[in-house]
Amino acid sequence: MRVDVLVVGAGPAGGSLSFLLARAGLNVLTIDSKRFIGKKSCSGILGYKCLEELPVNVDPFVVSEIKTGIFESPGGVKIRFEGRIAKVVDRVPLDREIIDVALSNGAKIRTGCRFVGIENEKAIILGENGYEKISFKYLVGADGVYSKVRDVLGWKIEAPYLGIQVFSNKRISPEEGFIAKIKRGSRFLWIYPWGDRSRVGVLGKRIDPLMEWIREIVPSFTGKEVAAIPSMPLKSFHKGNVALVGDAAGQVKPLSRGGVYLGVKGAKLLASSIIDSYERDLPVIEDSYERMWW
């Protein structure tokens, strides 16, 4: 099998990239190691700039809206803000909707299919029917913080942060809306409404002090989810005909480490670079992707 672009990873960055490339007429195959698309561990807090970048309408997946917020510094200073801040979106149906849009524009997808490596310029993937080789013109790793595609490039990343989220029956008042607290030692906590409940999340390097902080805020909670979060962007996002985007490239916000907005933004820049390279029949991805990013 041969494709123009093999995209590894079907999150918002990979799905958006697949949509943009397929819409431009490229033969795109997206694979994902998970059988079911959709990331549960993300907070789902998407600012309005992010909503404008997404290729789909998120309104059917909105759980709540955030119109007020409070930031608290390590010294206890509080800053209150109001306005159109963000929407809280259920990531599972959102991710699937982005993939559906990519499919409707001609992309193909295989779930439960893992990227293993490259041999003789062909991708080795492992799916239900065993190992398979796929020829590609361009390869993109959108496969998260522990990217296998990045491993092929031989690139290392800074040790990732830990993100932990829980559900609480304690409701957030409309006056509070979104609460963010910062502690010394690069720890960050957020509380926000989720329907008739609330979610509490923390970010840091070690799980024990993070869980202790959560218990200080909400002694009783359910549904604990733990995920690795990139600590910072890589210095370079592509090499030859291989590129990285989203969490695989460390494209996250510097404080919250949220990755949807910058991942989708990166997908747009990379799509432009790949389409230009394809139309010029270049054997490598030209470097406008990184120039536009930095």
Short mmCIF file of C-alpha atoms in Angstrom, two decimals:
data_model
loop_
_atom_site.label_atom_id
_atom_site.label_comp_id
_atom_site.label_asym_id
_atom_site.label_seq_id
_atom_site.Cartn_x
_atom_site.Cartn_y
_atom_site.Cartn_z
CA MET A 1 0.00 0.00 0.00
CA ARG A 2 1.24 3.49 -0.83
CA VAL A 3 -0.09 6.82 0.42
CA ASP A 4 0.92 10.43 -0.02
CA VAL A 5 0.84 11.09 3.72
CA LEU A 6 0.77 8.66 6.64
CA VAL A 7 -0.47 10.39 9.80
CA VAL A 8 0.19 8.54 13.05
CA GLY A 9 -2.29 9.66 15.71
CA ALA A 10 -5.95 10.69 15.46
CA GLY A 11 -6.25 13.40 18.11
CA PRO A 12 -7.21 17.00 17.26
CA ALA A 13 -3.81 17.74 15.67
CA GLY A 14 -3.67 14.54 13.60
CA GLY A 15 -7.35 14.68 12.70
CA SER A 16 -7.20 18.34 11.65
CA LEU A 17 -4.09 17.70 9.57
CA SER A 18 -5.72 14.70 7.88
CA PHE A 19 -8.78 16.80 7.06
CA LEU A 20 -6.75 19.65 5.55
CA LEU A 21 -4.56 17.34 3.47
CA ALA A 22 -7.45 15.20 2.24
CA ARG A 23 -9.45 18.30 1.32
CA ALA A 24 -6.48 19.39 -0.81
CA GLY A 25 -6.63 16.10 -2.71
CA LEU A 26 -3.79 14.16 -1.10
CA ASN A 27 -4.08 10.44 -0.40
CA VAL A 28 -4.05 10.35 3.42
CA LEU A 29 -4.05 7.40 5.80
CA THR A 30 -4.42 8.06 9.53
CA ILE A 31 -3.66 5.31 12.03
CA ASP A 32 -4.18 5.26 15.79
CA SER A 33 -3.18 2.65 18.34
CA LYS A 34 -6.48 3.04 20.19
CA ARG A 35 -9.55 1.21 18.95
CA PHE A 36 -11.82 4.09 19.91
CA ILE A 37 -11.01 7.70 19.10
CA GLY A 38 -11.29 10.32 21.83
CA LYS A 39 -9.14 11.46 24.74
CA LYS A 40 -10.85 11.39 28.13
CA SER A 41 -8.01 12.85 30.19
CA CYS A 42 -8.05 16.32 28.60
CA SER A 43 -9.77 19.09 30.56
CA GLY A 44 -11.77 20.09 27.49
CA ILE A 45 -11.37 23.80 28.31
CA LEU A 46 -11.08 25.46 24.90
CA GLY A 47 -10.69 29.21 24.51
CA TYR A 48 -12.42 31.07 21.72
CA LYS A 49 -9.23 31.38 19.66
CA CYS A 50 -8.98 27.60 19.74
CA LEU A 51 -12.63 27.19 18.73
CA GLU A 52 -11.97 29.35 15.66
CA GLU A 53 -9.11 27.07 14.58
CA LEU A 54 -11.02 23.78 14.83
CA PRO A 55 -12.46 22.34 11.60
CA VAL A 56 -15.79 21.49 13.29
CA ASN A 57 -18.54 23.18 15.29
CA VAL A 58 -18.13 22.22 18.95
CA ASP A 59 -21.58 23.35 20.15
CA PRO A 60 -23.08 19.81 20.23
CA PHE A 61 -20.29 18.75 22.59
CA VAL A 62 -20.29 21.71 25.00
CA VAL A 63 -20.70 20.67 28.64
CA SER A 64 -20.55 24.17 30.14
CA GLU A 65 -19.32 27.70 29.43
CA ILE A 66 -16.84 29.75 31.42
CA LYS A 67 -17.58 33.47 31.69
CA THR A 68 -15.73 34.33 34.90
CA GLY A 69 -12.47 33.20 36.41
CA ILE A 70 -10.06 33.66 39.31
CA PHE A 71 -6.28 33.25 39.18
CA GLU A 72 -4.45 32.85 42.50
CA SER A 73 -0.68 33.35 42.74
CA PRO A 74 1.67 31.37 45.04
CA GLY A 75 1.55 34.36 47.41
CA GLY A 76 -2.24 34.31 47.59
CA VAL A 77 -2.90 37.30 45.33
CA LYS A 78 -6.14 36.80 43.38
CA ILE A 79 -6.99 38.26 39.99
CA ARG A 80 -10.58 38.11 38.76
CA PHE A 81 -11.58 38.37 35.11
CA GLU A 82 -14.83 38.21 33.16
CA GLY A 83 -15.98 37.85 29.56
CA ARG A 84 -16.12 35.22 26.84
CA ILE A 85 -13.38 33.04 28.27
CA ALA A 86 -13.87 29.44 27.15
CA LYS A 87 -16.20 26.55 26.51
CA VAL A 88 -15.83 23.21 28.23
CA VAL A 89 -16.08 20.49 25.60
CA ASP A 90 -16.34 16.71 25.86
CA ARG A 91 -13.20 15.62 24.02
CA VAL A 92 -14.37 12.12 23.12
CA PRO A 93 -17.14 13.11 20.64
CA LEU A 94 -15.13 16.16 19.54
CA ASP A 95 -12.14 14.06 18.47
CA ARG A 96 -14.44 11.64 16.65
CA GLU A 97 -16.20 14.50 14.85
CA ILE A 98 -12.88 15.86 13.57
CA ILE A 99 -11.98 12.42 12.22
CA ASP A 100 -15.43 12.08 10.63
CA VAL A 101 -14.87 15.37 8.79
CA ALA A 102 -11.49 14.10 7.58
CA LEU A 103 -13.09 10.86 6.37
CA SER A 104 -15.86 12.73 4.56
CA ASN A 105 -13.15 14.61 2.65
CA GLY A 106 -11.44 11.42 1.51
CA ALA A 107 -9.00 10.50 4.27
CA LYS A 108 -8.79 6.89 5.45
CA ILE A 109 -8.35 5.70 9.03
CA ARG A 110 -7.31 2.51 10.79
CA THR A 111 -7.83 2.21 14.53
CA GLY A 112 -6.18 -0.38 16.75
CA CYS A 113 -3.15 -0.01 14.50
CA ARG A 114 0.28 0.81 15.93
CA PHE A 115 3.27 2.43 14.23
CA VAL A 116 6.36 0.31 14.93
CA GLY A 117 9.13 1.89 12.89
CA ILE A 118 10.62 2.39 9.43
CA GLU A 119 12.37 -0.23 7.32
CA ASN A 120 13.71 0.42 3.82
CA GLU A 121 11.83 3.75 3.71
CA LYS A 122 8.52 2.04 4.49
CA ALA A 123 6.46 2.36 7.67
CA ILE A 124 5.97 -0.83 9.66
CA ILE A 125 2.57 -0.94 11.32
CA LEU A 126 0.99 -3.59 13.53
CA GLY A 127 -2.76 -4.15 13.38
CA GLU A 128 -5.32 -6.91 13.75
CA ASN A 129 -3.88 -8.81 10.79
CA GLY A 130 -0.27 -8.59 11.93
CA TYR A 131 2.58 -6.54 10.54
CA GLU A 132 2.24 -4.54 7.35
CA LYS A 133 4.49 -2.23 5.34
CA ILE A 134 3.18 1.07 3.99
CA SER A 135 5.01 3.25 1.49
CA PHE A 136 4.61 6.99 1.99
CA LYS A 137 5.83 10.24 0.54
CA TYR A 138 5.55 12.07 3.87
CA LEU A 139 5.17 10.77 7.43
CA VAL A 140 3.71 12.75 10.32
CA GLY A 141 3.86 11.86 14.00
CA ALA A 142 0.81 13.21 15.83
CA ASP A 143 1.10 10.37 18.32
CA GLY A 144 1.42 12.17 21.61
CA VAL A 145 4.00 12.77 24.28
CA TYR A 146 5.52 9.27 23.90
CA SER A 147 5.70 9.52 20.12
CA LYS A 148 7.10 6.49 18.30
CA VAL A 149 7.65 8.60 15.20
CA ARG A 150 9.82 10.97 17.25
CA ASP A 151 11.80 7.95 18.44
CA VAL A 152 12.54 7.08 14.81
CA LEU A 153 14.04 10.55 14.38
CA GLY A 154 16.18 9.92 17.45
CA TRP A 155 14.98 13.07 19.19
CA LYS A 156 14.69 13.28 22.97
CA ILE A 157 12.28 15.38 25.02
CA GLU A 158 12.39 16.93 28.46
CA ALA A 159 10.78 14.74 31.12
CA PRO A 160 7.01 15.24 30.80
CA TYR A 161 4.74 16.65 33.46
CA LEU A 162 1.98 14.65 35.11
CA GLY A 163 -1.60 15.80 34.68
CA ILE A 164 -4.26 14.42 37.04
CA GLN A 165 -7.99 15.09 36.87
CA VAL A 166 -10.87 14.04 39.10
CA PHE A 167 -14.62 14.62 39.30
CA SER A 168 -16.24 16.23 42.32
CA ASN A 169 -19.89 16.62 43.28
CA LYS A 170 -19.00 20.03 44.70
CA ARG A 171 -20.42 22.56 42.24
CA ILE A 172 -18.64 25.73 41.17
CA SER A 173 -20.71 28.89 41.58
CA PRO A 174 -21.32 31.08 38.50
CA GLU A 175 -19.38 33.85 40.28
CA GLU A 176 -16.29 31.63 40.48
CA GLY A 177 -16.55 30.02 37.03
CA PHE A 178 -12.95 28.90 36.54
CA ILE A 179 -10.40 28.83 39.34
CA ALA A 180 -6.67 28.47 38.73
CA LYS A 181 -4.06 28.24 41.47
CA ILE A 182 -0.28 28.29 41.06
CA LYS A 183 2.16 26.88 43.62
CA ARG A 184 5.90 27.22 43.83
CA GLY A 185 7.66 24.28 42.25
CA SER A 186 5.86 24.60 38.89
CA ARG A 187 2.58 23.20 40.17
CA PHE A 188 -0.71 24.34 38.68
CA LEU A 189 -4.28 23.49 39.74
CA TRP A 190 -7.58 24.25 38.04
CA ILE A 191 -11.23 23.85 39.03
CA TYR A 192 -14.07 24.29 36.57
CA PRO A 193 -17.74 23.38 36.03
CA TRP A 194 -18.65 20.13 34.28
CA GLY A 195 -22.41 20.02 33.91
CA ASP A 196 -23.89 19.67 37.40
CA ARG A 197 -20.51 18.63 38.83
CA SER A 198 -17.01 20.06 38.73
CA ARG A 199 -13.61 18.80 37.65
CA VAL A 200 -10.35 19.41 39.43
CA GLY A 201 -7.03 19.03 37.68
CA VAL A 202 -3.41 19.43 38.72
CA LEU A 203 -0.13 19.61 36.84
CA GLY A 204 3.33 18.93 38.19
CA LYS A 205 6.28 16.56 38.30
CA ARG A 206 5.47 14.17 41.17
CA ILE A 207 2.21 12.35 41.77
CA ASP A 208 2.16 12.29 45.60
CA PRO A 209 2.19 16.08 46.21
CA LEU A 210 -0.30 16.52 43.37
CA MET A 211 -2.76 14.07 44.92
CA GLU A 212 -2.26 15.74 48.31
CA TRP A 213 -3.17 19.09 46.73
CA ILE A 214 -6.31 17.61 45.16
CA ARG A 215 -7.40 16.19 48.54
CA GLU A 216 -6.96 19.63 50.11
CA ILE A 217 -9.43 21.05 47.58
CA VAL A 218 -11.91 18.15 47.30
CA PRO A 219 -11.54 15.43 49.96
CA SER A 220 -14.08 13.26 48.10
CA PHE A 221 -13.73 12.62 44.38
CA THR A 222 -14.21 10.01 41.65
CA GLY A 223 -12.91 9.17 38.19
CA LYS A 224 -9.19 9.85 38.61
CA GLU A 225 -7.36 10.15 35.28
CA VAL A 226 -3.59 10.48 34.93
CA ALA A 227 -1.76 11.51 31.76
CA ALA A 228 1.72 12.58 30.70
CA ILE A 229 1.91 16.18 29.46
CA PRO A 230 4.74 17.66 27.33
CA SER A 231 6.93 20.12 29.20
CA MET A 232 8.01 22.33 26.28
CA PRO A 233 8.21 22.46 22.46
CA LEU A 234 11.03 20.78 20.60
CA LYS A 235 13.53 23.06 18.89
CA SER A 236 12.79 21.41 15.53
CA PHE A 237 9.59 19.80 14.24
CA HIS A 238 10.70 18.02 11.09
CA LYS A 239 13.56 16.22 9.38
CA GLY A 240 13.55 15.16 5.74
CA ASN A 241 10.12 13.80 4.87
CA VAL A 242 9.10 13.22 8.51
CA ALA A 243 7.38 15.81 10.72
CA LEU A 244 5.87 16.04 14.19
CA VAL A 245 2.81 17.98 15.33
CA GLY A 246 0.82 18.45 18.54
CA ASP A 247 2.00 16.80 21.76
CA ALA A 248 4.56 14.78 19.80
CA ALA A 249 6.29 18.10 19.02
CA GLY A 250 5.66 19.51 22.50
CA GLN A 251 3.30 22.14 21.10
CA VAL A 252 1.64 23.13 24.39
CA LYS A 253 0.89 26.35 26.27
CA PRO A 254 3.65 27.40 28.70
CA LEU A 255 1.48 27.60 31.86
CA SER A 256 -1.42 25.16 31.59
CA ARG A 257 0.35 22.86 29.10
CA GLY A 258 -2.91 22.67 27.15
CA GLY A 259 -2.25 21.26 23.70
CA VAL A 260 -5.42 21.44 21.59
CA TYR A 261 -5.07 25.05 20.42
CA LEU A 262 -1.38 24.93 19.53
CA GLY A 263 -1.69 21.40 18.15
CA VAL A 264 -4.42 22.42 15.71
CA LYS A 265 -2.53 25.62 14.89
CA GLY A 266 0.55 23.52 14.17
CA ALA A 267 -1.54 21.19 11.99
CA LYS A 268 -2.57 24.14 9.81
CA LEU A 269 1.02 25.31 9.38
CA LEU A 270 2.24 21.78 8.64
CA ALA A 271 -0.60 21.15 6.17
CA SER A 272 0.41 24.25 4.21
CA SER A 273 4.03 23.10 4.13
CA ILE A 274 3.17 19.53 3.07
CA ILE A 275 0.75 20.65 0.35
CA ASP A 276 3.39 23.01 -1.05
CA SER A 277 6.02 20.24 -0.95
CA TYR A 278 3.65 17.78 -2.61
CA GLU A 279 2.70 20.17 -5.40
CA ARG A 280 6.40 20.80 -6.10
CA ASP A 281 7.08 17.04 -5.89
CA LEU A 282 9.74 17.57 -3.24
CA PRO A 283 11.14 14.44 -1.57
CA VAL A 284 11.26 16.31 1.76
CA ILE A 285 8.92 18.62 3.64
CA GLU A 286 10.02 22.18 3.00
CA ASP A 287 10.83 24.22 6.10
CA SER A 288 8.11 26.88 6.08
CA TYR A 289 6.38 24.89 8.85
CA GLU A 290 9.07 25.76 11.35
CA ARG A 291 9.62 29.27 10.01
CA MET A 292 5.93 30.11 10.44
CA TRP A 293 5.83 28.54 13.90
CA TRP A 294 8.84 30.33 15.34
#
